[in-house]
Short mmCIF file of C-alpha atoms and ligand atoms in Angstrom, two decimals:
data_model
loop_
_atom_site.label_atom_id
_atom_site.label_comp_id
_atom_site.label_asym_id
_atom_site.label_seq_id
_atom_site.Cartn_x
_atom_site.Cartn_y
_atom_site.Cartn_z
CA MET C 1 79.71 183.51 4.89
CA LYS C 2 80.35 182.21 8.39
CA LYS C 3 83.91 181.02 9.02
CA ILE C 4 83.91 177.73 10.90
CA GLY C 5 87.24 176.47 12.21
CA LEU C 6 88.41 173.05 13.34
CA TYR C 7 91.41 172.96 15.67
CA LEU C 8 93.03 169.54 15.86
CA PHE C 9 95.07 169.11 19.06
CA THR C 10 97.81 166.48 18.76
CA ASN C 11 101.20 167.16 20.36
CA ASP C 12 100.15 170.64 21.53
CA LEU C 13 97.76 170.01 24.44
CA ARG C 14 97.91 173.53 25.82
CA ILE C 15 96.30 176.94 25.79
CA ASN C 16 99.32 179.08 26.72
CA ASP C 17 102.01 179.89 24.21
CA ASN C 18 99.88 178.34 21.50
CA THR C 19 100.22 180.72 18.58
CA LEU C 20 98.16 178.54 16.26
CA LEU C 21 95.18 178.50 18.62
CA HIS C 22 95.62 182.24 19.02
CA GLN C 23 95.49 182.60 15.25
CA ALA C 24 92.34 180.46 15.11
CA SER C 25 90.70 182.66 17.75
CA GLN C 26 91.29 185.71 15.54
CA LEU C 27 90.22 184.16 12.23
CA VAL C 28 86.96 182.26 12.65
CA ASP C 29 83.43 182.87 13.96
CA GLU C 30 82.95 179.40 15.43
CA LEU C 31 85.51 176.80 16.41
CA LEU C 32 85.43 173.04 16.88
CA CYS C 33 88.16 171.81 19.23
CA ILE C 34 89.11 168.21 18.56
CA VAL C 35 91.70 165.93 20.09
CA VAL C 36 92.73 162.51 18.83
CA GLU C 37 93.70 160.24 21.69
CA PRO C 38 97.17 158.76 21.03
CA ARG C 39 96.98 154.99 20.58
CA LEU C 40 99.71 152.43 20.14
CA SER C 41 100.18 151.95 16.41
CA THR C 42 99.64 148.53 14.83
CA TYR C 43 103.35 148.47 13.98
CA SER C 44 104.29 149.03 17.63
CA VAL C 45 101.67 146.56 18.90
CA ARG C 46 103.38 143.87 16.83
CA LEU C 47 106.92 144.87 17.78
CA SER C 48 106.34 145.49 21.48
CA GLN C 49 103.99 142.54 21.88
CA GLU C 50 101.77 144.80 24.00
CA GLN C 51 98.12 145.34 23.12
CA GLU C 52 97.88 148.98 24.17
CA ASN C 53 99.61 151.81 25.99
CA GLY C 54 100.74 150.98 29.52
CA ALA C 55 98.76 152.23 32.53
CA HIS C 56 101.07 155.15 33.38
CA ARG C 57 101.21 156.46 29.84
CA HIS C 58 97.47 156.04 29.46
CA LEU C 59 96.74 157.91 32.70
CA PHE C 60 99.15 160.74 31.88
CA ILE C 61 97.44 161.26 28.50
CA GLU C 62 93.96 161.15 30.08
CA GLN C 63 95.00 163.74 32.65
CA ALA C 64 96.45 165.99 29.95
CA ILE C 65 93.26 165.78 27.91
CA ASP C 66 91.07 166.44 30.98
CA ASP C 67 93.16 169.47 31.85
CA LEU C 68 92.87 170.82 28.31
CA ALA C 69 89.11 170.24 28.33
CA LEU C 70 88.87 172.18 31.58
CA SER C 71 90.92 175.12 30.25
CA LEU C 72 88.76 175.22 27.12
CA ALA C 73 85.58 175.08 29.23
CA ARG C 74 86.79 178.12 31.15
CA LEU C 75 86.89 179.92 27.80
CA GLY C 76 83.37 178.77 26.98
CA GLN C 77 84.58 176.03 24.65
CA ARG C 78 84.18 172.24 24.48
CA LEU C 79 86.68 169.54 23.62
CA PHE C 80 85.54 166.71 21.37
CA VAL C 81 87.51 163.49 21.37
CA LEU C 82 88.08 161.31 18.34
CA GLU C 83 89.05 157.83 19.34
CA ARG C 84 90.26 156.72 15.94
CA ASN C 85 93.32 158.19 14.34
CA THR C 86 91.83 158.07 10.84
CA SER C 87 90.87 160.72 8.34
CA GLU C 88 87.35 159.24 7.99
CA ASP C 89 86.06 160.75 11.25
CA LEU C 90 87.74 164.07 10.55
CA VAL C 91 86.30 164.28 7.05
CA GLN C 92 82.86 163.45 8.38
CA LEU C 93 83.14 166.27 10.93
CA VAL C 94 84.45 168.77 8.38
CA LYS C 95 81.56 167.98 6.05
CA SER C 96 78.77 167.83 8.63
CA GLN C 97 79.87 171.02 10.38
CA GLN C 98 80.70 172.84 7.13
CA VAL C 99 84.19 173.60 8.40
CA THR C 100 86.03 176.21 6.34
CA HIS C 101 89.33 176.55 8.27
CA PHE C 102 91.51 173.71 9.55
CA PHE C 103 94.23 174.33 12.17
CA ALA C 104 96.75 171.63 13.09
CA SER C 105 100.24 171.49 14.53
CA SER C 106 102.85 170.67 11.86
CA HIS C 107 103.80 167.31 13.25
CA CYS C 108 107.16 165.73 12.45
CA ALA C 109 105.77 162.19 12.35
CA HIS C 110 104.75 160.51 9.15
CA GLY C 111 101.40 159.14 10.44
CA GLU C 112 100.11 162.49 11.70
CA ARG C 113 101.20 164.26 8.52
CA GLN C 114 99.41 161.65 6.44
CA LEU C 115 96.21 162.15 8.45
CA ILE C 116 96.14 165.85 7.54
CA LYS C 117 97.05 165.13 3.93
CA ASP C 118 94.25 162.56 3.57
CA THR C 119 91.70 164.90 5.15
CA LEU C 120 92.64 167.72 2.79
CA THR C 121 92.48 165.48 -0.25
CA GLN C 122 88.92 164.56 0.64
CA CYS C 123 87.93 168.14 1.55
CA PRO C 124 89.25 170.34 -1.24
CA GLY C 125 88.87 174.07 -0.59
CA LEU C 126 89.53 173.74 3.12
CA PHE C 127 91.85 176.53 4.34
CA LEU C 128 94.76 174.89 6.20
CA SER C 129 96.92 176.64 8.77
CA GLN C 130 99.85 174.75 10.30
CA GLN C 131 102.86 175.65 12.45
CA HIS C 132 105.80 173.81 13.97
CA HIS C 133 104.91 175.18 17.38
CA THR C 134 106.31 172.39 19.53
CA THR C 135 109.90 173.33 18.68
CA LEU C 136 112.28 176.15 19.54
CA PHE C 137 112.70 177.12 15.89
CA GLU C 138 110.64 177.31 12.72
CA SER C 139 112.44 175.65 9.82
CA ASP C 140 112.62 178.90 7.83
CA ALA C 141 114.98 180.29 10.51
CA PHE C 142 117.59 177.64 9.66
CA PRO C 143 120.64 178.63 7.60
CA PHE C 144 120.14 175.44 5.53
CA GLU C 145 117.35 173.77 3.57
CA LEU C 146 115.60 171.00 5.48
CA THR C 147 116.65 168.60 2.74
CA LYS C 148 120.24 169.43 3.73
CA LEU C 149 119.73 168.95 7.46
CA PRO C 150 123.18 168.33 8.99
CA ARG C 151 123.73 164.62 9.56
CA SER C 152 125.31 164.87 12.97
CA PHE C 153 123.97 166.54 16.12
CA THR C 154 127.15 168.58 16.54
CA LYS C 155 126.96 170.03 13.04
CA PHE C 156 123.27 170.81 13.58
CA ARG C 157 123.90 172.43 16.98
CA LEU C 158 126.72 174.63 15.72
CA GLN C 159 124.49 176.03 13.00
CA VAL C 160 121.42 176.70 15.12
CA GLU C 161 122.39 177.38 18.72
CA ARG C 162 122.83 181.13 18.27
CA LEU C 163 119.61 181.69 16.33
CA GLU C 164 117.11 183.98 17.95
CA ILE C 165 114.24 182.29 19.79
CA ASN C 166 110.91 184.02 20.09
CA THR C 167 110.07 183.97 23.80
CA GLU C 168 107.08 186.31 23.75
CA GLY C 169 104.39 183.66 24.16
CA SER C 170 100.73 184.20 23.38
CA VAL C 171 97.92 184.40 25.91
CA ILE C 172 94.41 183.45 24.92
CA ALA C 173 91.66 185.44 26.62
CA TYR C 174 88.89 184.59 24.18
CA LEU C 175 87.88 181.71 21.93
CA PRO C 176 85.01 181.68 19.43
CA PRO C 177 82.18 179.37 20.55
CA ALA C 178 81.67 175.82 19.30
CA PRO C 179 79.04 175.52 16.55
CA GLN C 180 75.55 175.01 18.03
CA THR C 181 75.06 171.95 15.87
CA ALA C 182 78.20 170.19 17.07
CA THR C 183 76.85 167.01 18.56
CA TYR C 184 79.83 164.71 18.32
CA PRO C 185 79.64 162.60 21.52
CA TYR C 186 81.50 164.24 24.32
CA ARG C 187 83.97 161.95 25.97
CA LYS C 188 83.07 162.24 29.63
CA PRO C 189 82.26 164.93 32.17
CA ILE C 190 85.19 167.21 32.92
CA LEU C 191 86.65 166.62 36.34
CA GLU C 192 88.87 169.09 38.20
CA PRO C 193 92.22 167.30 38.04
CA GLU C 194 93.97 166.88 41.33
CA VAL C 195 97.09 168.95 41.03
CA SER C 196 99.29 169.21 44.06
CA ASP C 197 101.88 171.92 44.46
CA THR C 198 104.61 169.34 44.83
CA VAL C 199 106.44 167.93 41.85
CA ASP C 200 104.65 164.91 40.47
CA TYR C 201 103.96 163.32 37.12
CA VAL C 202 100.43 164.57 36.62
CA GLY C 203 99.49 165.10 33.00
CA GLY C 204 98.35 168.45 31.66
CA GLU C 205 99.39 172.04 31.18
CA THR C 206 98.47 173.08 34.74
CA ALA C 207 100.73 170.49 36.37
CA GLY C 208 103.47 171.06 33.76
CA LEU C 209 103.63 174.79 34.46
CA ILE C 210 103.69 174.16 38.22
CA HIS C 211 106.58 171.75 37.72
CA LEU C 212 108.45 174.30 35.61
CA GLU C 213 107.99 177.03 38.27
CA ASN C 214 109.10 174.65 41.03
CA TYR C 215 112.16 173.53 39.12
CA PHE C 216 113.45 177.04 38.47
CA SER C 217 112.52 178.36 41.91
CA ASN C 218 115.13 175.93 43.28
CA ASP C 219 118.82 175.96 42.43
CA TYR C 220 118.68 172.70 40.45
CA ALA C 221 119.41 174.35 37.09
CA GLY C 222 122.68 175.76 38.44
CA THR C 223 124.08 172.24 39.00
CA TYR C 224 122.27 170.43 36.18
CA LYS C 225 125.41 169.42 34.29
CA GLN C 226 126.86 167.61 37.31
CA THR C 227 123.62 165.86 38.27
CA ARG C 228 121.82 165.16 34.98
CA ASN C 229 123.18 161.63 34.60
CA ALA C 230 121.79 160.40 37.91
CA LEU C 231 119.51 157.39 37.63
CA ASP C 232 116.92 158.81 40.01
CA GLY C 233 115.90 161.94 41.87
CA ILE C 234 113.71 164.85 40.96
CA GLU C 235 116.46 167.34 41.83
CA ASN C 236 118.76 165.95 39.14
CA SER C 237 117.63 166.16 35.51
CA THR C 238 114.75 168.57 34.78
CA LYS C 239 111.92 166.03 34.19
CA PHE C 240 110.43 168.41 31.63
CA SER C 241 110.06 165.63 29.05
CA PRO C 242 106.58 164.28 29.94
CA TRP C 243 104.95 167.68 29.48
CA LEU C 244 107.06 168.52 26.45
CA ALA C 245 106.08 165.27 24.76
CA LEU C 246 102.35 166.06 24.76
CA GLY C 247 102.96 169.76 24.19
CA CYS C 248 101.44 170.68 27.58
CA VAL C 249 104.39 173.04 27.96
CA SER C 250 106.19 174.49 24.96
CA PRO C 251 109.99 174.47 24.65
CA THR C 252 109.93 178.25 24.18
CA THR C 253 108.18 178.64 27.56
CA ILE C 254 110.96 176.52 29.10
CA TYR C 255 113.60 178.58 27.30
CA ARG C 256 112.02 181.79 28.64
CA HIS C 257 112.18 180.44 32.22
CA LEU C 258 115.77 179.35 31.67
CA LYS C 259 116.76 182.84 30.51
CA GLN C 260 114.98 184.38 33.52
CA PHE C 261 116.84 181.99 35.83
CA GLU C 262 120.14 183.00 34.22
CA ALA C 263 119.27 186.70 34.54
CA HIS C 264 118.54 186.37 38.27
CA ARG C 265 121.00 183.73 39.42
CA GLY C 266 123.67 183.77 36.74
CA ALA C 267 124.42 181.68 33.65
CA ASN C 268 126.93 178.83 33.85
CA ASP C 269 127.83 175.56 32.11
CA SER C 270 124.84 173.85 33.67
CA THR C 271 122.25 176.35 32.49
CA TYR C 272 123.77 176.21 29.01
CA TRP C 273 123.58 172.41 29.15
CA ILE C 274 119.81 172.46 29.62
CA TYR C 275 119.63 174.39 26.35
CA PHE C 276 122.11 171.93 24.82
CA GLU C 277 119.80 169.01 25.69
CA LEU C 278 116.78 170.83 24.30
CA LEU C 279 118.77 171.09 21.06
CA TRP C 280 119.06 167.28 21.01
CA ARG C 281 115.29 167.18 21.15
CA GLU C 282 115.19 169.69 18.30
CA TYR C 283 117.67 167.68 16.24
CA PHE C 284 115.60 164.50 16.52
CA TYR C 285 112.42 166.40 15.66
CA TRP C 286 113.78 167.69 12.34
CA LYS C 287 115.52 164.38 11.68
CA CYS C 288 112.17 162.59 12.10
CA LEU C 289 110.53 165.00 9.69
CA THR C 290 113.15 164.44 7.01
CA LEU C 291 113.53 160.67 7.44
CA GLY C 292 109.82 159.82 7.26
CA THR C 293 109.06 156.15 7.87
CA SER C 294 112.71 155.08 7.59
CA LEU C 295 113.24 156.51 11.11
CA PHE C 296 111.31 153.49 12.36
CA GLY C 297 113.54 151.10 10.48
CA ARG C 298 110.36 150.40 8.58
CA PHE C 299 111.14 148.79 5.31
CA SER C 300 108.53 147.85 2.77
CA ASN C 301 109.70 144.25 2.58
CA ASP C 302 110.53 143.98 6.25
CA LEU C 303 107.53 144.38 8.49
CA PRO C 304 108.29 142.38 11.59
CA ASN C 305 105.37 140.47 13.04
CA GLU C 306 104.84 138.74 16.35
CA HIS C 307 106.82 135.74 15.07
CA SER C 308 109.92 137.73 14.17
CA LEU C 309 111.55 136.82 17.50
CA ASP C 310 112.68 133.22 17.76
CA THR C 311 111.99 131.31 20.99
CA THR C 312 115.25 132.29 22.67
CA SER C 313 115.14 135.97 21.85
CA GLY C 314 111.38 135.96 22.48
CA SER C 315 111.86 134.92 26.10
CA SER C 316 114.84 137.30 26.47
CA PHE C 317 112.61 140.11 25.29
CA VAL C 318 109.92 139.21 27.85
CA ASN C 319 112.58 139.15 30.58
CA TRP C 320 114.00 142.48 29.42
CA LYS C 321 110.54 144.07 29.50
CA SER C 322 109.77 142.86 33.01
CA GLY C 323 113.22 143.62 34.45
CA ASN C 324 114.43 140.03 34.79
CA THR C 325 117.54 139.91 32.61
CA ASN C 326 119.95 139.27 35.50
CA TYR C 327 121.84 142.46 34.62
CA PRO C 328 120.99 144.27 37.90
CA ILE C 329 121.31 147.82 36.59
CA VAL C 330 119.14 147.01 33.57
CA ASP C 331 116.54 145.22 35.69
CA ALA C 332 116.32 148.14 38.12
CA CYS C 333 115.82 150.62 35.26
CA MET C 334 113.15 148.48 33.59
CA ARG C 335 111.30 148.05 36.89
CA GLN C 336 111.43 151.80 37.41
CA LEU C 337 109.92 152.26 33.94
CA ASN C 338 107.16 149.73 34.57
CA ALA C 339 106.35 151.20 37.99
CA THR C 340 106.38 154.89 37.04
CA GLY C 341 106.38 155.35 33.24
CA TYR C 342 109.69 157.21 33.49
CA MET C 343 113.37 156.27 33.20
CA SER C 344 116.47 158.48 33.30
CA ASN C 345 118.43 159.20 30.14
CA ARG C 346 121.40 157.16 31.42
CA GLY C 347 119.07 154.28 32.22
CA ARG C 348 117.56 154.39 28.73
CA GLN C 349 121.00 154.20 27.16
CA LEU C 350 121.96 151.21 29.29
CA VAL C 351 118.81 149.17 28.75
CA ALA C 352 118.89 149.91 25.02
CA SER C 353 122.52 148.86 24.76
CA CYS C 354 121.73 145.68 26.73
CA LEU C 355 118.81 144.77 24.45
CA ILE C 356 120.83 145.30 21.29
CA HIS C 357 124.23 143.92 22.32
CA GLU C 358 123.87 141.60 25.30
CA LEU C 359 120.54 140.07 24.23
CA GLY C 360 120.98 140.41 20.46
CA ILE C 361 117.43 141.64 19.89
CA ASP C 362 116.37 143.94 17.03
CA TRP C 363 116.32 147.52 18.43
CA ARG C 364 112.86 148.17 17.01
CA HIS C 365 111.29 145.82 19.59
CA GLY C 366 112.81 147.89 22.40
CA ALA C 367 111.76 151.19 20.82
CA ALA C 368 108.19 149.96 20.46
CA TYR C 369 108.07 148.79 24.09
CA PHE C 370 109.28 152.23 25.20
CA GLU C 371 106.56 153.76 23.03
CA SER C 372 103.93 151.79 24.94
CA GLN C 373 105.23 152.63 28.42
CA LEU C 374 106.95 156.04 28.58
CA ILE C 375 104.86 158.93 29.88
CA ASP C 376 107.22 161.17 27.90
CA TYR C 377 106.97 159.09 24.72
CA ASP C 378 107.82 161.31 21.82
CA VAL C 379 108.00 159.80 18.37
CA ALA C 380 111.14 161.67 17.27
CA SER C 381 113.13 161.48 20.51
CA ASN C 382 112.28 157.83 21.13
CA TRP C 383 112.82 156.32 17.71
CA GLY C 384 115.68 158.75 17.02
CA ASN C 385 117.58 157.81 20.19
CA TRP C 386 117.02 154.09 19.65
CA ALA C 387 118.19 154.31 16.05
CA TYR C 388 121.18 156.39 17.20
CA ILE C 389 122.22 153.78 19.79
CA ALA C 390 121.68 150.97 17.27
CA GLY C 391 123.81 152.85 14.72
CA ALA C 392 120.89 153.05 12.29
CA LEU C 393 120.06 156.77 12.40
CA ASN C 394 122.21 157.97 9.56
CA SER C 395 122.60 154.64 7.96
CA GLN C 396 122.14 154.94 4.23
CA ALA C 397 121.31 151.27 4.28
CA ALA C 398 118.43 151.83 6.68
CA GLN C 399 117.04 154.46 4.39
CA ASN C 400 117.47 152.26 1.39
CA ALA C 401 115.41 149.50 2.92
CA ASN C 402 118.00 146.78 2.98
CA LYS C 403 117.88 144.80 6.18
CA GLN C 404 121.20 142.99 5.83
CA ASN C 405 123.16 146.14 5.13
CA ALA C 406 121.33 147.95 7.89
CA ALA C 407 122.32 145.23 10.35
CA ASN C 408 125.97 145.38 9.25
CA GLN C 409 125.99 149.14 9.43
CA SER C 410 124.44 149.14 12.87
CA GLN C 411 127.19 146.80 14.10
CA SER C 412 129.85 149.26 13.03
CA LYS C 413 128.41 152.45 14.46
CA SER C 414 126.27 151.45 17.39
CA ARG C 415 126.93 152.47 21.01
CA HIS C 416 127.78 149.63 23.37
CA PHE C 417 127.92 150.42 27.10
CA ASP C 418 129.92 148.38 29.60
CA LEU C 419 127.24 147.64 32.18
CA VAL C 420 129.69 146.84 34.98
CA LYS C 421 131.63 150.07 34.52
CA GLN C 422 128.45 152.08 34.18
CA THR C 423 127.14 150.60 37.43
CA GLU C 424 130.38 151.56 39.18
CA MET C 425 130.05 155.10 37.88
CA TYR C 426 126.35 155.76 38.41
CA ASP C 427 125.29 153.38 41.17
CA PRO C 428 128.47 152.55 43.11
CA GLU C 429 126.63 151.77 46.36
CA HIS C 430 123.86 149.89 44.53
CA ALA C 431 121.29 152.19 46.12
CA PHE C 432 119.28 152.42 42.90
CA ILE C 433 119.52 148.70 42.20
CA ASN C 434 118.38 147.83 45.72
CA LYS C 435 115.54 150.30 45.61
CA TRP C 436 114.05 148.78 42.46
CA HIS C 437 114.50 145.23 43.58
CA ARG C 438 111.85 145.83 46.20
CA ASP C 439 108.19 145.16 45.51
CA ASP C 440 107.31 147.32 42.46
CA LYS C 441 104.24 148.93 43.97
CA ALA C 442 105.95 149.89 47.18
CA SER C 443 108.88 151.30 45.22
CA ALA C 444 106.64 153.38 42.99
CA SER C 445 104.92 155.01 45.91
CA ILE C 446 108.15 156.03 47.59
CA LEU C 447 109.79 157.48 44.48
CA TYR C 448 108.98 161.07 45.28
CA GLN C 449 108.71 160.94 49.04
CA ASP C 450 112.35 159.93 49.00
CA VAL C 451 113.59 163.02 47.27
CA ILE C 452 111.32 165.93 48.16
C1 FAD X 1 116.61 154.83 24.06
C2 FAD X 1 116.13 156.22 24.40
C3 FAD X 1 114.79 156.55 24.23
C4 FAD X 1 114.34 157.84 24.53
N1 FAD X 1 112.99 158.14 24.36
C5 FAD X 1 112.57 159.40 24.61
C6 FAD X 1 111.19 159.74 24.44
O1 FAD X 1 110.35 158.95 24.02
N2 FAD X 1 110.80 161.02 24.75
C7 FAD X 1 111.70 161.95 25.20
O2 FAD X 1 111.30 163.09 25.48
N3 FAD X 1 113.01 161.66 25.33
C8 FAD X 1 113.46 160.41 25.07
N4 FAD X 1 114.79 160.12 25.24
C9 FAD X 1 115.72 161.19 25.57
C10 FAD X 1 115.99 161.40 27.08
O3 FAD X 1 116.28 160.18 27.68
C11 FAD X 1 114.81 162.06 27.80
O4 FAD X 1 114.40 163.21 27.10
C12 FAD X 1 115.21 162.47 29.21
O5 FAD X 1 115.65 161.37 29.94
C13 FAD X 1 114.01 163.10 29.89
O6 FAD X 1 114.29 163.44 31.21
P1 FAD X 1 114.51 164.96 31.58
O7 FAD X 1 113.36 165.77 31.13
O8 FAD X 1 114.80 165.00 33.04
O9 FAD X 1 115.79 165.32 30.73
P2 FAD X 1 116.88 166.46 30.91
O10 FAD X 1 118.21 165.84 31.06
O11 FAD X 1 116.49 167.40 31.99
O12 FAD X 1 116.88 167.23 29.52
C14 FAD X 1 116.06 168.40 29.29
C15 FAD X 1 115.22 168.13 28.07
O13 FAD X 1 116.07 167.99 26.93
C16 FAD X 1 115.54 167.00 26.04
N5 FAD X 1 116.47 165.88 25.93
C17 FAD X 1 117.43 165.50 26.80
N6 FAD X 1 118.13 164.47 26.30
C18 FAD X 1 117.60 164.18 25.10
C19 FAD X 1 117.89 163.23 24.10
N7 FAD X 1 118.90 162.32 24.20
N8 FAD X 1 117.14 163.21 22.98
C20 FAD X 1 116.12 164.10 22.82
N9 FAD X 1 115.81 165.03 23.73
C21 FAD X 1 116.54 165.08 24.85
C22 FAD X 1 114.23 166.53 26.67
O14 FAD X 1 113.17 167.27 26.11
C23 FAD X 1 114.41 166.85 28.14
O15 FAD X 1 113.19 167.05 28.82
C24 FAD X 1 115.26 158.81 24.97
C25 FAD X 1 116.59 158.48 25.15
C26 FAD X 1 117.04 157.19 24.87
C27 FAD X 1 118.49 156.85 25.06
#
C-alpha cells in the first residue's frame, strides 16, 4: 500500500535542520506539505481590540511562507495553505488524499496541540510523528519529569545548561512528490523574495540564515552582554527572535554558530550570555506546555470581552497602544513597535510595567496587543514574559482560575520599573526618545540606515 504523508508546518517554517521533515522524506512515497497561516485568536482579538495581525507581523509571516514555498519548489514540492486553523480542513484533506502518515511539530501551545488531537480523533489509524524540534532540548533529555518542571528560571537553567545539544543538523536533498490528485487551491504564485545581504527584517529561512551569518561574522557576540540592553541598534542584541519565532532558523543552528564563534574568536561572558538568553526562551517554552491555557490567564469564568475595560482604562489602553501615554520612554518604544514590528527586551519590560502599574490595566490586554504586532511573536515567550512581569506566571491562584486571588498575587510578585531611572540608564541623552518622536514613517525607514 502506498504511504501518503501530510507534513503540517506551524512554528517550523524551514527546510534546514528539520529532522521531522527529513524523517518524512525517508518514510513516505508521496507527501502533502501544508501550512496554516497564523491568525490572531478570537481571545486576542477581544483583548487587544485589534481585528487582525498588524501589517509588519503579517508581512513577515507572508515572506516566511513564500520563502518556504520556494525552497519546497526547488525540491519539486508544493506548499498548500490552509487559511483556517481548524481540524475540519485537515480532516477533509486527510480523508480525500488517503493520508496514512501525519507529521507535525510538537507545539507547546494549547491551541495547536488541540488541532492535532482533534484531527487524530476524527482520523483513527493515522500514523502520527511529532518532535519538539524548535527547542534546544527534547524533554526526555531533562533530569526531571515535565510535570515537575522547576518553577523558577534559575532552577531550570542549573539543571539543563550542561546537557548535551545535538548540533549535527539535517540537510534535505530529496522530498517525495505531492500526490497527483492534490488539488487544494494553491495560495498564490511563488515570487522570488527580495533578500538583501544587509541585515533586515525579511521573513523566511533564507533571510534568517543570512542574518545569522552576518551577526557572527562581526564581533557583536563578543560584547553582547554589555550591549544587549540597548533600546535600539542592530549591533546590540542578536535580533534572532523573529526567525526563531516562526522556526525559520532553529535554536540548534544558532547554538552551532555560537560554538563556532567561540572556537575561532574565544568564549567569554558575552558568548555564554547568548546561550543564557536562549535558555530563557527554552524555559518559557516548557512552561507554556505544562501550564496549558492558564498561561494566558484564561479562566473559565473570566473571559474578558471588549467591554472589560472601563472608559478611563479603555482610553489609556488606546493611548498606550499608539505611544501617547506621556511617559516619553514608553511612547518611544511603542512607536518603534508600531513602525517596525520589533521592540528591544528592555523596552518590552518598560512598556509592560507601565501598562500594569502606571495605567492599572490588566496585563492580558498588553500581551494580546503584542501578539498582534510583534514580528517575533512567540506564544510561550510573549505570554510567559507578560505573566512573569505581572507576577502571574507561577501564581497558584492563576492556575486555579480565581481572578481576585490572581490579582492579589500579581500585586505581590510583579516587576515594577522606575521609568525615570530606566530612562537615565538606557537613554540618558534622549537620543532614542527623540528619534521615535519624529514622524513614524520617516523613523521606520531610517532604523537600519542609522546603524549599518
Ligand atoms: C513583555 C515581553 C514580551 C515578550 N514577547 C516576546 C515574543 O513574543 N517573542 C520572543 O521571541 N520574545 C519575547 N520576549 C523576550 C525578548 O524581549 C525577546 O526575545 C528579545 O527582545 C528579542 O530580541 P533579540 O533576538 O535581539 O534578543 P537577544 O537579547 O539577542 O536574545 C537572544 C535570544 O534569546 C531569547 N530571549 C532573550 N530574552 C528572552 C526572554 N526574556 N524570554 C524568552 N526568550 C528570550 C530570544 O529567542 C532571543 O532571540 C518578550 C519579553 C517581554 C518582556
